[in-house]
Short mmCIF file of C-alpha atoms in Angstrom, two decimals:
data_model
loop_
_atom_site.label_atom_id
_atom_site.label_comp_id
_atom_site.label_asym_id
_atom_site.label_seq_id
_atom_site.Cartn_x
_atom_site.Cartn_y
_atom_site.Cartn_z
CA UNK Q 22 315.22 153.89 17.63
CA UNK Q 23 315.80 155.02 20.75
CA UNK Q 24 318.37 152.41 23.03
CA UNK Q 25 318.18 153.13 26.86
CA UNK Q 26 321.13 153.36 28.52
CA UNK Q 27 322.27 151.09 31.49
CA UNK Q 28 318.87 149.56 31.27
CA UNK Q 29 319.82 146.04 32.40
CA UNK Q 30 320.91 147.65 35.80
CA UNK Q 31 317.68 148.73 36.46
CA UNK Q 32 316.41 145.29 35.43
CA UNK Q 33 319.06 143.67 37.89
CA UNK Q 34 318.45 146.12 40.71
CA UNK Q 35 315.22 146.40 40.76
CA UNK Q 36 313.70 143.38 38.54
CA UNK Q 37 311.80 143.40 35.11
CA UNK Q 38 308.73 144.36 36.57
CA UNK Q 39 309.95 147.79 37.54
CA UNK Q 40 312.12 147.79 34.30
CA UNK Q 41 308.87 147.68 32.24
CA UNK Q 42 307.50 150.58 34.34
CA UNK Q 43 310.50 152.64 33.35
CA UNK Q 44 310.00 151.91 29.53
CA UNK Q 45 306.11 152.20 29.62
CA UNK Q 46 306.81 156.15 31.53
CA UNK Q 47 309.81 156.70 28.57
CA UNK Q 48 307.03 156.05 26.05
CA UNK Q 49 304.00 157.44 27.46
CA UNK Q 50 305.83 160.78 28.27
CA UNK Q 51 307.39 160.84 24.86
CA UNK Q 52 303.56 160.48 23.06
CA UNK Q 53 302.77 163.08 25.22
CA UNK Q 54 305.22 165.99 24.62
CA UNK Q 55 306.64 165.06 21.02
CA UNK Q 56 303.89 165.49 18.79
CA UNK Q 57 305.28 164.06 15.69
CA UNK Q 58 305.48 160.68 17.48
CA UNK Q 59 302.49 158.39 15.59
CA UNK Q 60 303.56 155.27 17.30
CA UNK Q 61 305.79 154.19 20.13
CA UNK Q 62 306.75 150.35 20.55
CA UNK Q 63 309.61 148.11 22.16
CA UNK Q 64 311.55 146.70 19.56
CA UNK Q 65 313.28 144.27 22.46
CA UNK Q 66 314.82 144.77 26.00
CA UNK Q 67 315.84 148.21 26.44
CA UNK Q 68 315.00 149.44 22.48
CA UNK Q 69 311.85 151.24 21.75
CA UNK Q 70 311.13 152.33 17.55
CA UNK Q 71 309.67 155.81 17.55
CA UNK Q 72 307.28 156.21 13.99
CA UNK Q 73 307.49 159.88 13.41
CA UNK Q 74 305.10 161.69 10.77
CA UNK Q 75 308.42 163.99 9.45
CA UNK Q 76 308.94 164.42 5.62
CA UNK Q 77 312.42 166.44 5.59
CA UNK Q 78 315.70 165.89 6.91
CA UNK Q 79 316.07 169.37 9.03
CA UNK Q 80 312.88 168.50 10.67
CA UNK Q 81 314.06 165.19 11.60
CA UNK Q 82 317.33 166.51 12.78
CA UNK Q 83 315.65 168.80 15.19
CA UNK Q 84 313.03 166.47 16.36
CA UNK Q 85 315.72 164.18 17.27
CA UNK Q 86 318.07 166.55 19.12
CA UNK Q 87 314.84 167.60 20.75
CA UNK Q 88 314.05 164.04 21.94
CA UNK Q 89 317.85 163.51 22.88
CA UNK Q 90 317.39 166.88 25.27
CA UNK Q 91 314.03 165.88 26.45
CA UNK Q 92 315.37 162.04 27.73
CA UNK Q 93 318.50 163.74 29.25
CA UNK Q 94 316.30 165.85 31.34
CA UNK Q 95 313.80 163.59 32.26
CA UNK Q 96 316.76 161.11 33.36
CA UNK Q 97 317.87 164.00 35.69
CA UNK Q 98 314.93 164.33 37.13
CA UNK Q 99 315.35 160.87 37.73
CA UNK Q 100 312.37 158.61 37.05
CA UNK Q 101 310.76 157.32 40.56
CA UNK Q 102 312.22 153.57 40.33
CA UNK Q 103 311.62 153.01 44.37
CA UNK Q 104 310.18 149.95 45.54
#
């Protein structure tokens, strides 16, 4: 599960519409670059459940630290949320 931080600002700011723009680029990026990623969906405001086809632990481990890097950066490249 992957919670999005200080999502409600964005939300506030900017309004749901845009908010839902933010998630819907999260998740399409993220079924683009991690290919163990079988489904993406949004579990509620700012969750969305990754299904990922990984049958060890270590693999799991480094998938995950690879999505953790991957978010970080694409959060510094700061996703266009301009009206």
């Amino acid at each position: 599960m992957i919670d999005v931080d200080h999502f409600k600002r964005i939300n506030d700011n900017y309004g749901h519409l845009k908010g839902d723009t933010v998630l819907s680029t999260i998740a399409q990026s993220l079924r683009e670059n991690v290919r163990e990623a079988v489904a993406i969906s949004r579990l509620g405001g700012e969750e969305l459940c990754l299904f990922l086809s990984i049958c060890n632990d270590a693999k799991l481990e480094l998938t995950c630290d690879y999505i953790r890097s991957y978010l970080v950066q694409m959060a510094s490249e700061q996703i266009s949320i301009c009206t």
